[in-house]
Short mmCIF file of C-alpha atoms in Angstrom, two decimals:
data_model
loop_
_atom_site.label_atom_id
_atom_site.label_comp_id
_atom_site.label_asym_id
_atom_site.label_seq_id
_atom_site.Cartn_x
_atom_site.Cartn_y
_atom_site.Cartn_z
CA UNK A 22 147.65 91.56 119.03
CA UNK A 23 148.52 94.89 117.34
CA UNK A 24 151.91 96.55 117.80
CA UNK A 25 152.64 100.18 118.70
CA UNK A 26 156.09 101.52 117.84
CA UNK A 27 157.22 104.07 120.43
CA UNK A 28 160.15 106.28 119.46
CA UNK A 29 161.89 107.94 122.42
CA UNK A 30 163.36 111.24 121.27
CA UNK A 31 167.06 111.77 121.85
CA UNK A 32 166.35 115.12 123.53
CA UNK A 33 164.61 113.29 126.39
CA UNK A 34 167.57 111.46 127.84
CA UNK A 35 168.35 114.24 130.33
CA UNK A 36 164.97 113.76 132.08
CA UNK A 37 165.71 112.49 135.61
CA UNK A 38 162.35 110.64 135.68
CA UNK A 39 162.49 109.37 132.10
CA UNK A 40 161.79 105.77 133.15
CA UNK A 41 158.68 106.73 135.13
CA UNK A 42 157.38 108.87 132.29
CA UNK A 43 157.87 106.06 129.79
CA UNK A 44 156.00 103.71 132.09
CA UNK A 45 153.15 106.22 132.20
CA UNK A 46 152.96 106.22 128.38
CA UNK A 47 153.09 102.43 128.25
CA UNK A 48 150.12 102.36 130.59
CA UNK A 49 148.05 104.17 127.93
CA UNK A 50 148.50 101.37 125.39
CA UNK A 51 145.79 98.97 126.49
CA UNK A 52 145.25 96.37 123.83
CA UNK A 53 148.53 96.98 122.03
CA UNK A 54 152.05 95.54 122.34
CA UNK A 55 154.77 98.21 122.63
CA UNK A 56 158.01 98.15 120.63
CA UNK A 57 160.46 100.84 121.79
CA UNK A 58 162.87 102.56 119.41
CA UNK A 59 165.58 104.87 120.77
CA UNK A 60 166.49 108.27 119.43
CA UNK A 61 170.06 109.46 119.05
CA UNK A 62 170.47 112.77 120.82
CA UNK A 63 173.99 113.50 122.04
CA UNK A 64 175.40 110.17 120.89
CA UNK A 65 174.37 110.84 117.30
CA UNK A 66 175.64 114.42 117.61
CA UNK A 67 179.06 113.00 118.52
CA UNK A 68 179.11 111.06 115.24
CA UNK A 69 178.14 114.27 113.42
CA UNK A 70 181.17 115.93 114.99
CA UNK A 71 183.39 113.03 113.88
CA UNK A 72 182.00 113.28 110.35
CA UNK A 73 182.77 117.01 110.24
CA UNK A 74 186.29 116.54 111.62
CA UNK A 75 187.30 113.35 109.79
CA UNK A 76 185.21 113.61 106.60
CA UNK A 77 183.76 110.14 107.08
CA UNK A 78 181.16 110.52 104.37
CA UNK A 79 177.41 110.19 104.80
CA UNK A 80 177.13 106.41 104.46
CA UNK A 81 179.83 105.56 106.99
CA UNK A 82 178.62 108.27 109.36
CA UNK A 83 175.04 107.06 108.97
CA UNK A 84 175.89 103.53 110.08
CA UNK A 85 178.10 104.77 112.92
CA UNK A 86 175.18 106.90 114.13
CA UNK A 87 172.87 103.89 114.03
CA UNK A 88 175.41 101.86 115.98
CA UNK A 89 175.63 104.67 118.53
CA UNK A 90 171.93 104.14 119.31
CA UNK A 91 172.97 100.96 121.13
CA UNK A 92 174.19 103.04 124.09
CA UNK A 93 170.82 104.79 124.38
CA UNK A 94 168.94 101.52 123.92
CA UNK A 95 170.92 99.97 126.75
CA UNK A 96 170.17 102.97 128.98
CA UNK A 97 166.43 102.62 128.31
CA UNK A 98 166.77 98.94 129.18
CA UNK A 99 168.21 99.98 132.58
CA UNK A 100 165.49 102.59 133.18
CA UNK A 101 162.62 100.21 132.41
CA UNK A 102 162.90 97.12 134.65
CA UNK A 103 160.14 95.39 132.64
CA UNK A 104 162.01 95.84 129.34
CA UNK A 105 164.25 93.57 127.30
CA UNK A 106 166.79 94.54 124.61
CA UNK A 107 166.05 92.51 121.47
CA UNK A 108 167.56 92.23 117.99
CA UNK A 109 164.87 90.50 115.93
CA UNK A 110 161.16 89.97 115.38
CA UNK A 111 161.37 86.53 117.01
CA UNK A 112 163.08 87.99 120.11
CA UNK A 113 160.42 90.69 120.39
CA UNK A 114 157.69 88.05 120.17
CA UNK A 115 159.38 86.09 122.95
CA UNK A 116 159.58 89.24 125.10
CA UNK A 117 155.87 89.95 124.65
CA UNK A 118 154.98 86.37 125.57
CA UNK A 119 156.98 86.88 128.79
CA UNK A 120 155.11 90.15 129.47
CA UNK A 121 158.27 92.15 128.79
CA UNK A 122 158.64 95.38 126.77
CA UNK A 123 161.05 94.90 123.84
CA UNK A 124 163.56 97.63 123.04
CA UNK A 125 164.71 96.97 119.48
CA UNK A 126 168.36 97.15 118.42
CA UNK A 127 168.12 99.41 115.41
CA UNK A 128 171.53 98.40 114.09
CA UNK A 129 170.89 94.67 114.35
CA UNK A 130 167.49 94.97 112.71
CA UNK A 131 168.52 97.29 109.89
CA UNK A 132 171.71 95.43 109.03
CA UNK A 133 169.94 92.08 108.69
CA UNK A 134 168.85 91.25 105.09
CA UNK A 135 165.30 90.34 104.13
CA UNK A 136 163.81 92.12 107.11
CA UNK A 137 160.24 92.11 105.89
CA UNK A 138 158.06 90.53 103.27
CA UNK A 139 156.61 93.96 102.52
CA UNK A 140 157.92 95.74 99.46
CA UNK A 141 159.24 98.71 101.43
CA UNK A 142 162.26 100.48 99.98
CA UNK A 143 165.44 100.59 102.00
CA UNK A 144 166.24 103.75 103.92
CA UNK A 145 168.90 106.00 102.39
CA UNK A 146 172.23 105.99 104.23
CA UNK A 147 172.27 109.75 104.74
CA UNK A 148 172.06 112.35 107.48
CA UNK A 149 168.53 113.26 106.37
CA UNK A 150 167.45 109.91 107.85
CA UNK A 151 167.45 109.92 111.65
CA UNK A 152 165.61 107.88 114.25
CA UNK A 153 162.26 109.52 113.36
CA UNK A 154 162.35 107.99 109.89
CA UNK A 155 163.86 104.77 111.19
CA UNK A 156 160.95 104.39 113.62
CA UNK A 157 158.47 105.17 110.83
CA UNK A 158 160.14 102.57 108.62
CA UNK A 159 159.96 100.00 111.42
CA UNK A 160 156.24 100.80 111.78
CA UNK A 161 155.65 100.08 108.10
CA UNK A 162 157.82 96.99 107.79
CA UNK A 163 156.97 95.23 111.06
CA UNK A 164 154.06 96.03 110.43
CA UNK A 165 152.58 97.96 113.35
CA UNK A 166 149.25 99.70 113.84
CA UNK A 167 150.72 103.07 114.86
CA UNK A 168 153.80 105.15 115.57
CA UNK A 169 154.09 107.25 118.72
CA UNK A 170 156.73 110.00 118.67
CA UNK A 171 157.82 111.04 122.16
CA UNK A 172 159.22 114.56 121.96
CA UNK A 173 160.24 117.50 124.17
CA UNK A 174 157.61 119.86 122.70
CA UNK A 175 153.91 119.90 121.97
CA UNK A 176 152.80 119.08 118.45
CA UNK A 177 153.15 122.38 116.56
CA UNK A 178 150.45 123.82 114.31
CA UNK A 179 151.61 122.80 110.85
CA UNK A 180 149.90 122.10 107.55
CA UNK A 181 151.97 119.16 106.32
CA UNK A 182 154.63 116.67 107.35
CA UNK A 183 157.04 118.59 105.12
CA UNK A 184 156.48 121.72 107.21
CA UNK A 185 157.02 119.66 110.34
CA UNK A 186 160.40 118.62 108.91
CA UNK A 187 161.27 122.11 107.69
CA UNK A 188 160.82 123.45 111.21
CA UNK A 189 163.09 120.75 112.63
CA UNK A 190 160.52 118.75 114.58
CA UNK A 191 161.23 115.58 112.54
CA UNK A 192 163.99 114.70 110.10
CA UNK A 193 164.01 115.64 106.44
CA UNK A 194 163.14 112.16 105.16
CA UNK A 195 160.16 111.62 107.47
CA UNK A 196 157.57 113.25 105.15
CA UNK A 197 158.23 110.54 102.55
CA UNK A 198 156.96 107.93 105.00
CA UNK A 199 154.38 109.88 107.00
CA UNK A 200 151.42 109.46 104.65
CA UNK A 201 151.89 105.68 104.61
CA UNK A 202 151.69 105.35 108.39
CA UNK A 203 148.42 103.76 109.57
CA UNK A 204 148.34 106.09 112.58
CA UNK A 205 150.71 108.72 113.97
CA UNK A 206 150.61 110.00 117.53
CA UNK A 207 152.68 112.61 119.35
CA UNK A 208 153.47 113.14 123.02
CA UNK A 209 155.37 115.91 124.77
CA UNK A 210 157.05 113.74 127.40
CA UNK A 211 158.14 116.85 129.32
CA UNK A 212 154.51 117.73 130.10
CA UNK A 213 153.30 117.66 133.66
CA UNK A 214 151.89 114.31 134.78
CA UNK A 215 148.38 115.77 134.72
CA UNK A 216 148.69 116.67 131.01
CA UNK A 217 150.97 113.85 129.87
CA UNK A 218 148.94 112.16 127.16
CA UNK A 219 149.11 111.02 123.58
CA UNK A 220 147.75 113.21 120.80
CA UNK A 221 146.60 111.57 117.58
CA UNK A 222 147.86 113.40 114.52
CA UNK A 223 145.01 113.63 112.05
CA UNK A 224 146.09 114.00 108.46
CA UNK A 225 144.35 115.31 105.40
CA UNK A 226 144.44 118.92 104.36
CA UNK A 227 146.50 119.65 107.47
CA UNK A 228 148.21 118.13 110.50
CA UNK A 229 146.16 118.57 113.63
CA UNK A 230 146.18 116.98 117.05
CA UNK A 231 143.34 115.25 118.80
CA UNK A 232 143.98 114.41 122.44
CA UNK A 233 143.58 110.75 123.22
CA UNK A 234 144.38 108.59 126.23
CA UNK A 235 144.08 105.24 124.47
CA UNK A 236 144.79 103.68 121.07
CA UNK A 237 143.18 105.47 118.15
#
């Protein structure tokens, strides 16, 4: 069964009904197994502050930021009763067999050697790589059929992934992975329940959105 990687943006963790909204999105994935990836938000910002104060250097700060995702992953695990925190492909497979929703430990997965048989380059250990690119990399190396980015805003009108990054909607490294993604979808999780739906990002001469309520 195909896999859908769902990245929960770090800006969404102040939503009082985050768990219910995530469940609503999961309900739109008929025929696909979800794999949830957490964004950083305030926890990653704390590491940025530490880096600025203590001059940690990009590589050490990068790995500290990835480790900080564990706190957010654990929160999502509490908010989704049907979820399970996992650290490997085998653990995710076991969760799916038990009709559970796996939330992947980014640090455990990224720090384990020989993650995938695919010849996908390793992610740079730099601040330009955040959870957007990490989720895209997971999509390519798992491999999964699509990536869903859950954000706090509607998909903006942009021409390219580079423009999306330049305007701060995704991280700076994301454009290097975007064209390889089999399918990219976007959802403003702060939308009203009546308009809360996934938009498929069509790529070619420009980025556009096509509303969709099921897998593309």
